[in-house]
Amino acid sequence: MPKVSVKVKWGKETYPGVEVNTEDDPVVFKAQIFALTGVQPERQKVVCKGVTLRDDSWANFKLTNNALVLVMGSKEEDVPSAPVEKTKFVEDMNESELATALDLPEGLINLGNTCYMNATVQCLKTVPELKNALLSYDKSSGGGTAGELTSALSETMGALEGGGAGACAGAAARLLRALHATAPRFAERAAGGGLAQQDASECWAEIVRALQQRLPAAPASAPIDAAAVSDRTSVIEQYFGGTLDVELVCSEADESPSRSTESFLQLSCFISQDVKYLQSGLRSKMSEQITKMSQTLGRDAIYTKTSKISRLPAYLTVQFVRFYYKEKESINAKILKDVKFPMDLDVYELCSPELQERLTPMRTKFKELDDATVETSLSARNKNHGDSKKENKKKTVMPYWFENDVGSNNSGYYRLQAVLTHRGRSSSSGHYVAWVARGDGWLRCDDDTVTPVTEEEVLKLSGGGDWHCAYLLLYGPRILEIPEKDEEPMVTEVADDTAGNPPTALA
């Protein structure tokens, strides 16, 4: 009887009808208790018929329907504190106090080697269009295991948006259960009996695949040529999907080049001895030699495969290919090489000539704005009495997509917004962490511990040692914000204005 309904008693509180799945790890049940009581799993002592529940095994802890489960333990806020609270500076605060003081978002509790899932969710949460689609998802729409996974992720996004630690713990437990149902390999056990560590990239791909099936494409804000978007039926394909124009040229025979198109949801950066920067790793993948059957020669021959991007997605996912299979040890060993990645990425040179031509108008606007910003900065520096209120001008936000292609990128410019890192020597061990941009700063989401970090710390995640190495990068579109022009020029000595309205910058 893997599923039973029990009664949980904690102090004076009783919670009847708590559903427990004994096929899950006991820590999942403890996460449910945390969601109900607010008692952290490590503070819990869970007893039934005199037997105490362990973290890694149900062992002799037998549950039946309507069994009474006693929980002992106190919430952190219930622990007695000193009568006089001294003033604390930020540098003296622990992580919990820092999160409260800085109004940091919630994290996701580790349910036993589930950091790979937690880090993936935190990175995907940085995409507002995807988050909004999940928050409005109809959880009763069915859809099999893909629908269950999408519903669980929708609940998790809602909990992270303001449901509190308890709601986040319960949602994470249900998300894990849905992930196991969708991809049973994630339920594999380690030698000690607990859940085995998994590859975050595989988890990312599995979640995106389910969302691709269940989240319909966002409606266009203006009439669109149906032929231009007919193949983009989901939010994932709209905002994460790109297209490559591929040309194959045989190096050993006089054959006509073959041309085709390929779709992608992420780009790969292969790491070789010569690759020191993300851009060079991406370039090397765009031109490579492959072996395939030649109809002219009647045998395998070497072909040069050249790829050019013909459709850029709004959100560009890049995977560093850091793991390779080591047959002797039967593990996915890790390449620790330092490969630098930028905060601002320009992929113009990776695009087809046709797409480059379409990108040019928006790139010109970015250049004009950058030049005007530099000119204004130099002008203000030369005026000791410059008006700082100019910085508060209203701005017009320009669309980052092409008019006939919602979810595309119309400039080729990207800004880094999430990094998923791995620390360890193989993909099936170690620890995964998400580093996400928020406002002008960055946050490190290490399971349920969220702390602020600097941009410099994020750029140090490029590898080269046993510290966290970037494994997946998520770039979002650079947004063009054009300051609105004042109706009247702003000067330090303002003359009486009897005809015009006050400048919008002062409003």
Short mmCIF file of C-alpha atoms in Angstrom, two decimals:
data_model
loop_
_atom_site.label_atom_id
_atom_site.label_comp_id
_atom_site.label_asym_id
_atom_site.label_seq_id
_atom_site.Cartn_x
_atom_site.Cartn_y
_atom_site.Cartn_z
CA MET A 1 0.00 0.00 0.00
CA PRO A 2 2.28 2.81 -1.24
CA LYS A 3 -0.30 5.57 -0.67
CA VAL A 4 -2.02 6.03 2.69
CA SER A 5 -3.95 8.80 4.42
CA VAL A 6 -2.73 9.56 7.96
CA LYS A 7 -3.42 11.98 10.79
CA VAL A 8 -0.49 14.22 11.77
CA LYS A 9 -0.38 15.62 15.32
CA TRP A 10 2.04 18.41 16.25
CA GLY A 11 1.61 19.86 19.71
CA LYS A 12 -2.02 20.99 20.00
CA GLU A 13 -2.49 21.00 16.23
CA THR A 14 -3.97 18.05 14.33
CA TYR A 15 -3.93 17.64 10.55
CA PRO A 16 -6.20 14.84 9.32
CA GLY A 17 -6.19 13.36 5.83
CA VAL A 18 -2.51 13.87 4.99
CA GLU A 19 -1.69 11.72 1.95
CA VAL A 20 1.67 9.93 2.13
CA ASN A 21 3.34 8.08 -0.74
CA THR A 22 5.78 5.57 0.74
CA GLU A 23 7.40 5.09 -2.67
CA ASP A 24 8.90 8.54 -2.24
CA ASP A 25 11.81 9.24 0.08
CA PRO A 26 10.83 9.94 3.72
CA VAL A 27 12.23 13.45 3.27
CA VAL A 28 9.31 14.17 0.92
CA PHE A 29 6.89 13.37 3.77
CA LYS A 30 8.94 15.62 6.03
CA ALA A 31 8.59 18.38 3.43
CA GLN A 32 4.80 17.92 3.62
CA ILE A 33 5.00 18.22 7.40
CA PHE A 34 7.11 21.36 6.98
CA ALA A 35 4.40 22.79 4.71
CA LEU A 36 1.79 22.13 7.40
CA THR A 37 3.68 23.08 10.55
CA GLY A 38 6.59 25.29 9.52
CA VAL A 39 9.04 22.99 11.33
CA GLN A 40 12.19 22.51 9.25
CA PRO A 41 12.83 18.84 8.31
CA GLU A 42 16.12 18.76 10.22
CA ARG A 43 14.24 19.84 13.39
CA GLN A 44 11.55 17.17 13.04
CA LYS A 45 11.24 13.96 15.00
CA VAL A 46 8.48 11.92 13.38
CA VAL A 47 7.12 8.95 15.37
CA CYS A 48 4.44 6.33 14.67
CA LYS A 49 3.72 3.44 17.07
CA GLY A 50 7.02 4.06 18.85
CA VAL A 51 9.15 3.95 15.69
CA THR A 52 11.07 7.06 14.57
CA LEU A 53 11.19 7.91 10.87
CA ARG A 54 14.63 8.05 9.28
CA ASP A 55 15.60 10.41 6.44
CA ASP A 56 16.83 7.74 4.03
CA SER A 57 14.53 4.77 4.60
CA TRP A 58 11.03 3.86 5.77
CA ALA A 59 12.52 0.66 7.33
CA ASN A 60 10.22 -0.43 10.20
CA PHE A 61 8.15 2.75 9.99
CA LYS A 62 4.87 1.13 8.90
CA LEU A 63 1.96 3.38 7.96
CA THR A 64 -1.68 2.40 7.56
CA ASN A 65 -4.78 4.41 6.73
CA ASN A 66 -5.82 6.74 9.58
CA ALA A 67 -2.60 6.02 11.52
CA LEU A 68 -1.59 8.70 14.04
CA VAL A 69 1.80 10.28 13.30
CA LEU A 70 3.36 12.37 16.08
CA VAL A 71 5.67 15.23 15.15
CA MET A 72 8.05 16.81 17.65
CA GLY A 73 10.12 19.89 16.96
CA SER A 74 9.84 23.65 17.05
CA LYS A 75 9.81 26.29 14.36
CA GLU A 76 12.88 28.50 14.24
CA GLU A 77 10.86 31.53 15.26
CA ASP A 78 9.54 29.62 18.31
CA VAL A 79 13.02 29.03 19.72
CA PRO A 80 13.51 31.34 22.72
CA SER A 81 15.77 34.29 22.03
CA ALA A 82 17.68 36.71 24.20
CA PRO A 83 15.40 39.28 25.87
CA VAL A 84 17.32 42.24 24.46
CA GLU A 85 17.86 42.32 20.71
CA LYS A 86 21.08 44.00 19.73
CA THR A 87 21.41 45.98 16.54
CA LYS A 88 22.96 43.87 13.81
CA PHE A 89 24.85 45.06 10.78
CA VAL A 90 24.39 43.34 7.43
CA GLU A 91 27.85 41.76 7.54
CA ASP A 92 27.04 40.20 10.94
CA MET A 93 23.75 38.62 9.85
CA ASN A 94 23.30 34.95 9.05
CA GLU A 95 21.67 33.87 5.79
CA SER A 96 18.15 33.73 7.23
CA GLU A 97 18.40 37.22 8.77
CA LEU A 98 19.91 38.58 5.57
CA ALA A 99 17.04 37.19 3.50
CA THR A 100 14.50 38.90 5.77
CA ALA A 101 16.35 42.22 5.86
CA LEU A 102 16.83 42.38 2.09
CA ASP A 103 13.40 41.01 1.20
CA LEU A 104 14.91 38.07 -0.68
CA PRO A 105 12.65 35.57 -2.48
CA GLU A 106 12.01 32.04 -1.29
CA GLY A 107 14.18 29.09 -2.26
CA LEU A 108 13.31 25.41 -2.72
CA ILE A 109 14.13 22.81 -0.10
CA ASN A 110 16.46 19.95 -1.06
CA LEU A 111 14.49 16.71 -0.86
CA GLY A 112 17.58 14.54 -1.18
CA ASN A 113 19.89 15.24 -4.13
CA THR A 114 17.26 17.42 -5.82
CA CYS A 115 19.48 20.48 -6.26
CA TYR A 116 19.49 19.84 -10.01
CA MET A 117 15.71 20.35 -10.11
CA ASN A 118 15.72 23.36 -7.79
CA ALA A 119 18.41 25.15 -9.82
CA THR A 120 16.55 24.48 -13.08
CA VAL A 121 13.29 25.92 -11.73
CA GLN A 122 14.96 29.07 -10.40
CA CYS A 123 16.61 29.74 -13.79
CA LEU A 124 13.40 29.23 -15.78
CA LYS A 125 11.56 31.51 -13.35
CA THR A 126 13.58 34.47 -14.68
CA VAL A 127 11.64 34.34 -17.98
CA PRO A 128 8.56 36.51 -17.32
CA GLU A 129 6.59 35.24 -20.32
CA LEU A 130 7.08 31.63 -19.23
CA LYS A 131 6.32 32.41 -15.58
CA ASN A 132 3.09 34.22 -16.50
CA ALA A 133 2.01 31.36 -18.78
CA LEU A 134 2.56 28.91 -15.92
CA LEU A 135 0.74 31.04 -13.36
CA SER A 136 -2.32 31.19 -15.64
CA TYR A 137 -2.14 27.49 -16.58
CA ASP A 138 -5.37 25.50 -16.15
CA LYS A 139 -4.32 22.73 -13.75
CA SER A 140 -7.49 20.77 -14.52
CA SER A 141 -6.72 20.52 -18.24
CA GLY A 142 -5.26 17.00 -18.02
CA GLY A 143 -2.48 16.10 -20.44
CA GLY A 144 -1.04 12.95 -18.89
CA THR A 145 2.36 13.06 -17.22
CA ALA A 146 3.35 16.21 -19.17
CA GLY A 147 0.20 17.91 -17.84
CA GLU A 148 0.96 16.77 -14.29
CA LEU A 149 4.50 18.11 -14.53
CA THR A 150 3.26 21.44 -15.94
CA SER A 151 0.63 21.70 -13.17
CA ALA A 152 3.24 20.97 -10.50
CA LEU A 153 5.60 23.58 -11.96
CA SER A 154 2.71 26.07 -12.09
CA GLU A 155 2.07 25.46 -8.38
CA THR A 156 5.79 25.82 -7.64
CA MET A 157 5.97 29.15 -9.48
CA GLY A 158 2.98 30.38 -7.50
CA ALA A 159 4.58 29.32 -4.22
CA LEU A 160 7.87 31.04 -5.13
CA GLU A 161 5.96 34.22 -5.95
CA GLY A 162 4.82 34.62 -2.36
CA GLY A 163 3.51 31.41 -0.86
CA GLY A 164 6.07 31.20 1.94
CA ALA A 165 8.59 28.50 2.84
CA GLY A 166 5.92 25.94 3.72
CA ALA A 167 4.10 26.30 0.41
CA CYS A 168 7.40 26.11 -1.47
CA ALA A 169 8.37 22.88 0.32
CA GLY A 170 5.04 21.24 -0.45
CA ALA A 171 5.16 22.37 -4.08
CA ALA A 172 8.72 21.08 -4.48
CA ALA A 173 7.65 17.67 -3.18
CA ARG A 174 4.80 17.48 -5.69
CA LEU A 175 7.04 18.71 -8.51
CA LEU A 176 9.56 15.97 -7.72
CA ARG A 177 6.82 13.35 -7.77
CA ALA A 178 5.58 14.63 -11.15
CA LEU A 179 9.13 14.65 -12.55
CA HIS A 180 9.59 11.02 -11.45
CA ALA A 181 6.32 10.07 -13.17
CA THR A 182 7.33 11.86 -16.38
CA ALA A 183 10.92 10.55 -16.44
CA PRO A 184 11.36 7.51 -14.13
CA ARG A 185 15.16 7.64 -14.49
CA PHE A 186 15.15 10.62 -12.12
CA ALA A 187 13.81 8.30 -9.40
CA GLU A 188 16.94 6.12 -9.46
CA ARG A 189 18.49 5.30 -6.10
CA ALA A 190 22.09 5.70 -5.03
CA ALA A 191 24.09 2.98 -3.32
CA GLY A 192 22.99 4.23 0.10
CA GLY A 193 19.31 3.96 -0.77
CA GLY A 194 18.61 7.67 -1.17
CA LEU A 195 17.81 9.46 -4.41
CA ALA A 196 20.72 9.56 -6.84
CA GLN A 197 22.11 12.84 -8.17
CA GLN A 198 20.93 13.68 -11.69
CA ASP A 199 22.11 15.83 -14.59
CA ALA A 200 20.57 19.32 -14.45
CA SER A 201 20.75 19.67 -18.24
CA GLU A 202 18.64 16.53 -18.67
CA CYS A 203 16.15 17.84 -16.10
CA TRP A 204 16.01 21.18 -17.96
CA ALA A 205 15.33 19.37 -21.26
CA GLU A 206 12.64 17.15 -19.70
CA ILE A 207 10.77 20.10 -18.16
CA VAL A 208 11.00 22.17 -21.35
CA ARG A 209 9.74 19.20 -23.37
CA ALA A 210 6.66 18.89 -21.14
CA LEU A 211 5.98 22.64 -21.27
CA GLN A 212 6.33 22.55 -25.04
CA GLN A 213 3.39 20.14 -25.14
CA ARG A 214 1.17 21.91 -22.62
CA LEU A 215 1.66 25.70 -22.91
CA PRO A 216 0.02 27.12 -26.04
CA ALA A 217 1.63 29.98 -27.93
CA ALA A 218 0.93 33.48 -26.69
CA PRO A 219 -1.53 35.40 -28.88
CA ALA A 220 -0.13 38.14 -31.07
CA SER A 221 -0.80 41.76 -30.18
CA ALA A 222 -1.25 42.63 -33.87
CA PRO A 223 -2.42 40.79 -36.99
CA ILE A 224 0.31 38.39 -38.08
CA ASP A 225 0.94 36.45 -41.25
CA ALA A 226 -0.16 32.92 -40.32
CA ALA A 227 2.60 31.37 -42.39
CA ALA A 228 5.22 33.16 -40.32
CA VAL A 229 4.20 31.58 -37.02
CA SER A 230 2.35 28.39 -37.97
CA ASP A 231 5.18 26.19 -36.70
CA ARG A 232 5.37 27.92 -33.30
CA THR A 233 2.47 26.45 -31.42
CA SER A 234 3.79 26.75 -27.86
CA VAL A 235 5.29 29.38 -25.58
CA ILE A 236 8.52 27.34 -25.55
CA GLU A 237 8.84 27.39 -29.34
CA GLN A 238 8.01 31.11 -29.41
CA TYR A 239 10.46 32.33 -26.79
CA PHE A 240 13.15 29.61 -26.67
CA GLY A 241 13.09 28.17 -30.20
CA GLY A 242 15.50 29.14 -32.95
CA THR A 243 16.18 28.01 -36.51
CA LEU A 244 19.42 27.19 -38.32
CA ASP A 245 20.11 27.30 -42.05
CA VAL A 246 22.42 24.33 -42.67
CA GLU A 247 24.65 23.73 -45.69
CA LEU A 248 26.56 20.47 -46.32
CA VAL A 249 29.50 20.45 -48.76
CA CYS A 250 31.35 17.24 -49.59
CA SER A 251 35.11 17.65 -49.25
CA GLU A 252 35.93 14.55 -51.34
CA ALA A 253 33.59 14.78 -54.34
CA ASP A 254 32.15 17.38 -56.69
CA GLU A 255 28.61 17.35 -55.32
CA SER A 256 26.07 20.14 -55.23
CA PRO A 257 25.73 21.54 -51.69
CA SER A 258 22.68 20.33 -49.79
CA ARG A 259 20.69 22.87 -47.80
CA SER A 260 18.18 22.33 -44.99
CA THR A 261 16.84 23.93 -41.83
CA GLU A 262 17.10 22.70 -38.25
CA SER A 263 15.30 23.82 -35.11
CA PHE A 264 16.98 24.28 -31.73
CA LEU A 265 15.97 25.08 -28.15
CA GLN A 266 19.54 25.66 -27.01
CA LEU A 267 23.01 26.13 -28.46
CA SER A 268 26.05 24.11 -27.41
CA CYS A 269 29.49 25.45 -26.57
CA PHE A 270 31.99 22.64 -27.09
CA ILE A 271 35.13 23.00 -25.00
CA SER A 272 38.41 22.24 -26.74
CA GLN A 273 41.97 23.25 -26.00
CA ASP A 274 41.60 26.36 -28.17
CA VAL A 275 38.29 27.56 -26.70
CA LYS A 276 38.79 30.24 -24.06
CA TYR A 277 35.64 32.30 -24.62
CA LEU A 278 31.97 31.46 -25.11
CA GLN A 279 31.84 33.22 -28.48
CA SER A 280 34.68 31.13 -29.96
CA GLY A 281 33.07 27.93 -28.65
CA LEU A 282 29.79 28.83 -30.36
CA ARG A 283 31.59 29.74 -33.60
CA SER A 284 33.44 26.42 -33.73
CA LYS A 285 30.14 24.53 -33.53
CA MET A 286 28.75 26.55 -36.45
CA SER A 287 31.38 25.16 -38.82
CA GLU A 288 32.43 21.54 -38.34
CA GLN A 289 33.40 18.44 -40.25
CA ILE A 290 31.17 15.38 -40.15
CA THR A 291 31.19 11.96 -41.79
CA LYS A 292 28.16 10.78 -43.76
CA MET A 293 27.23 8.57 -46.67
CA SER A 294 28.03 10.06 -50.08
CA GLN A 295 25.67 8.98 -52.86
CA THR A 296 28.27 9.99 -55.45
CA LEU A 297 31.12 7.97 -53.94
CA GLY A 298 29.00 5.14 -52.56
CA ARG A 299 30.80 5.31 -49.21
CA ASP A 300 31.20 7.45 -46.13
CA ALA A 301 32.88 10.77 -46.88
CA ILE A 302 33.88 13.92 -45.02
CA TYR A 303 31.49 16.86 -45.28
CA THR A 304 31.81 20.42 -44.03
CA LYS A 305 28.67 21.41 -42.17
CA THR A 306 28.07 25.16 -41.94
CA SER A 307 25.21 26.51 -39.84
CA LYS A 308 23.82 30.03 -39.65
CA ILE A 309 21.03 31.21 -37.37
CA SER A 310 17.97 32.31 -39.33
CA ARG A 311 15.67 32.85 -36.36
CA LEU A 312 16.83 34.10 -32.97
CA PRO A 313 14.69 33.34 -29.90
CA ALA A 314 14.05 36.00 -27.28
CA TYR A 315 15.70 33.78 -24.66
CA LEU A 316 18.88 32.00 -25.71
CA THR A 317 19.95 28.92 -23.73
CA VAL A 318 23.59 27.88 -24.04
CA GLN A 319 24.99 24.63 -22.66
CA PHE A 320 28.68 24.24 -21.93
CA VAL A 321 29.49 20.66 -22.97
CA ARG A 322 31.52 19.98 -19.84
CA PHE A 323 30.87 16.26 -19.41
CA TYR A 324 32.17 13.31 -21.41
CA TYR A 325 31.82 9.59 -20.80
CA LYS A 326 34.89 8.00 -19.25
CA GLU A 327 34.58 4.33 -20.15
CA LYS A 328 37.16 3.04 -17.67
CA GLU A 329 35.39 4.54 -14.64
CA SER A 330 31.91 4.40 -16.28
CA ILE A 331 31.14 8.01 -15.32
CA ASN A 332 30.45 11.31 -17.04
CA ALA A 333 33.72 13.05 -16.22
CA LYS A 334 33.91 16.83 -16.14
CA ILE A 335 36.01 19.29 -18.14
CA LEU A 336 37.08 21.96 -15.65
CA LYS A 337 38.61 24.34 -18.24
CA ASP A 338 38.04 28.06 -17.73
CA VAL A 339 35.79 29.43 -20.50
CA LYS A 340 34.85 33.09 -20.08
CA PHE A 341 31.31 34.26 -20.79
CA PRO A 342 30.06 37.88 -21.07
CA MET A 343 27.22 39.70 -19.37
CA ASP A 344 26.24 41.19 -22.75
CA LEU A 345 26.29 38.83 -25.72
CA ASP A 346 26.13 39.80 -29.40
CA VAL A 347 25.39 36.90 -31.78
CA TYR A 348 25.17 38.95 -35.00
CA GLU A 349 28.12 37.13 -36.60
CA LEU A 350 26.41 33.75 -36.08
CA CYS A 351 23.36 34.79 -38.12
CA SER A 352 22.54 34.31 -41.77
CA PRO A 353 22.98 37.32 -44.12
CA GLU A 354 19.20 37.61 -44.44
CA LEU A 355 18.71 37.76 -40.68
CA GLN A 356 21.62 40.17 -40.28
CA GLU A 357 19.88 42.55 -42.66
CA ARG A 358 16.67 42.33 -40.62
CA LEU A 359 18.59 42.93 -37.36
CA THR A 360 20.27 46.10 -38.63
CA PRO A 361 17.48 48.67 -37.98
CA MET A 362 17.18 47.84 -34.27
CA ARG A 363 20.96 47.62 -33.86
CA THR A 364 21.21 51.10 -35.37
CA LYS A 365 18.74 52.40 -32.77
CA PHE A 366 20.81 50.83 -29.97
CA LYS A 367 23.95 52.51 -31.34
CA GLU A 368 22.21 55.88 -31.58
CA LEU A 369 21.02 55.57 -27.98
CA ASP A 370 24.46 54.50 -26.75
CA ASP A 371 26.11 57.42 -28.56
CA ALA A 372 23.54 59.86 -27.15
CA THR A 373 24.07 58.47 -23.63
CA VAL A 374 27.83 58.95 -23.89
CA GLU A 375 27.37 62.49 -25.23
CA THR A 376 24.94 63.38 -22.44
CA SER A 377 27.31 61.92 -19.83
CA LEU A 378 30.24 63.95 -21.13
CA SER A 379 28.12 67.09 -21.30
CA ALA A 380 26.90 66.65 -17.72
CA ARG A 381 30.45 66.06 -16.50
CA ASN A 382 31.46 69.43 -17.92
CA LYS A 383 28.64 71.20 -16.10
CA ASN A 384 29.08 71.36 -12.34
CA HIS A 385 25.49 72.51 -11.98
CA GLY A 386 23.91 69.84 -14.20
CA ASP A 387 20.32 68.84 -13.43
CA SER A 388 20.26 65.27 -12.12
CA LYS A 389 16.52 65.04 -12.66
CA LYS A 390 17.18 64.37 -16.31
CA GLU A 391 17.83 60.77 -15.31
CA ASN A 392 14.18 60.44 -14.35
CA LYS A 393 12.81 61.02 -17.83
CA LYS A 394 10.02 58.76 -18.95
CA LYS A 395 11.17 56.09 -21.36
CA THR A 396 9.45 54.33 -24.23
CA VAL A 397 10.13 50.59 -24.21
CA MET A 398 10.58 49.24 -27.72
CA PRO A 399 9.50 45.68 -28.63
CA TYR A 400 12.38 43.21 -28.70
CA TRP A 401 10.71 40.94 -31.30
CA PHE A 402 9.97 41.30 -35.00
CA GLU A 403 6.47 42.51 -35.74
CA ASN A 404 5.53 39.29 -37.51
CA ASP A 405 7.27 36.94 -35.06
CA VAL A 406 6.33 37.21 -31.38
CA GLY A 407 9.04 35.80 -29.11
CA SER A 408 11.94 36.42 -31.48
CA ASN A 409 14.95 38.70 -30.97
CA ASN A 410 15.17 41.63 -33.40
CA SER A 411 18.64 42.96 -32.51
CA GLY A 412 20.99 40.06 -31.82
CA TYR A 413 21.83 41.65 -28.45
CA TYR A 414 21.37 39.63 -25.25
CA ARG A 415 21.84 40.20 -21.52
CA LEU A 416 22.74 37.39 -19.13
CA GLN A 417 19.93 36.67 -16.66
CA ALA A 418 20.62 33.21 -15.21
CA VAL A 419 23.52 30.79 -14.75
CA LEU A 420 23.18 27.19 -13.63
CA THR A 421 26.44 25.91 -12.15
CA HIS A 422 27.85 22.55 -11.10
CA ARG A 423 30.46 21.87 -8.47
CA GLY A 424 32.05 18.44 -8.52
CA ARG A 425 33.84 16.03 -10.85
CA SER A 426 30.95 14.20 -12.57
CA SER A 427 27.38 14.97 -13.63
CA SER A 428 26.03 12.25 -11.30
CA SER A 429 27.62 13.76 -8.19
CA GLY A 430 28.42 17.18 -6.79
CA HIS A 431 26.02 20.08 -6.36
CA TYR A 432 23.99 22.40 -8.62
CA VAL A 433 23.19 26.06 -7.88
CA ALA A 434 21.23 28.76 -9.74
CA TRP A 435 22.53 32.34 -10.01
CA VAL A 436 19.81 34.70 -11.22
CA ALA A 437 19.59 38.40 -12.02
CA ARG A 438 17.11 40.52 -10.10
CA GLY A 439 16.88 44.23 -10.83
CA ASP A 440 20.39 45.65 -10.87
CA GLY A 441 21.82 42.82 -8.77
CA TRP A 442 22.21 39.05 -8.65
CA LEU A 443 21.03 36.29 -6.32
CA ARG A 444 22.55 32.92 -5.54
CA CYS A 445 19.78 30.31 -5.13
CA ASP A 446 21.37 27.36 -3.34
CA ASP A 447 18.30 25.20 -2.69
CA ASP A 448 16.35 27.01 0.06
CA THR A 449 19.18 29.45 0.81
CA VAL A 450 19.03 32.66 -1.24
CA THR A 451 21.78 35.25 -0.86
CA PRO A 452 22.78 38.38 -2.83
CA VAL A 453 25.98 38.25 -4.91
CA THR A 454 27.79 40.69 -7.16
CA GLU A 455 28.13 40.65 -10.93
CA GLU A 456 31.86 40.06 -10.46
CA GLU A 457 31.14 36.86 -8.50
CA VAL A 458 28.91 35.62 -11.32
CA LEU A 459 31.60 36.21 -13.94
CA LYS A 460 34.01 34.11 -11.84
CA LEU A 461 31.83 31.05 -12.51
CA SER A 462 33.70 30.42 -15.77
CA GLY A 463 35.53 27.33 -14.48
CA GLY A 464 39.17 26.44 -14.05
CA GLY A 465 38.97 24.67 -10.69
CA ASP A 466 36.79 22.81 -8.22
CA TRP A 467 34.59 25.85 -7.55
CA HIS A 468 31.20 26.18 -9.25
CA CYS A 469 31.48 26.07 -13.07
CA ALA A 470 28.87 27.48 -15.44
CA TYR A 471 26.97 24.60 -17.05
CA LEU A 472 23.92 26.33 -18.54
CA LEU A 473 23.57 30.01 -19.42
CA LEU A 474 20.26 31.78 -20.04
CA TYR A 475 20.41 35.05 -21.96
CA GLY A 476 17.40 37.35 -22.34
CA PRO A 477 16.82 40.10 -24.91
CA ARG A 478 18.48 43.45 -24.36
CA ILE A 479 15.62 45.93 -24.03
CA LEU A 480 15.76 49.26 -25.86
CA GLU A 481 14.39 52.11 -23.73
CA ILE A 482 14.28 55.46 -25.52
CA PRO A 483 13.92 58.56 -23.30
CA GLU A 484 10.96 60.72 -24.22
CA LYS A 485 11.88 64.18 -25.44
CA ASP A 486 10.91 67.16 -23.31
CA GLU A 487 8.40 69.55 -24.79
CA GLU A 488 10.53 72.42 -23.51
CA PRO A 489 14.32 72.32 -23.09
CA MET A 490 15.42 71.95 -19.47
CA VAL A 491 17.94 74.57 -18.25
CA THR A 492 19.30 75.44 -14.85
CA GLU A 493 17.70 78.89 -14.89
CA VAL A 494 14.08 78.37 -15.87
CA ALA A 495 12.24 81.32 -17.42
CA ASP A 496 8.53 81.73 -16.83
CA ASP A 497 6.58 79.39 -19.05
CA THR A 498 3.19 80.79 -19.80
CA ALA A 499 2.36 78.71 -22.83
CA GLY A 500 3.70 75.17 -22.50
CA ASN A 501 3.09 72.35 -20.04
CA PRO A 502 5.70 71.43 -17.43
CA PRO A 503 8.37 68.95 -18.71
CA THR A 504 7.43 65.30 -18.21
CA ALA A 505 10.79 64.66 -16.52
CA LEU A 506 9.60 66.73 -13.55
CA ALA A 507 6.27 65.03 -13.25
#
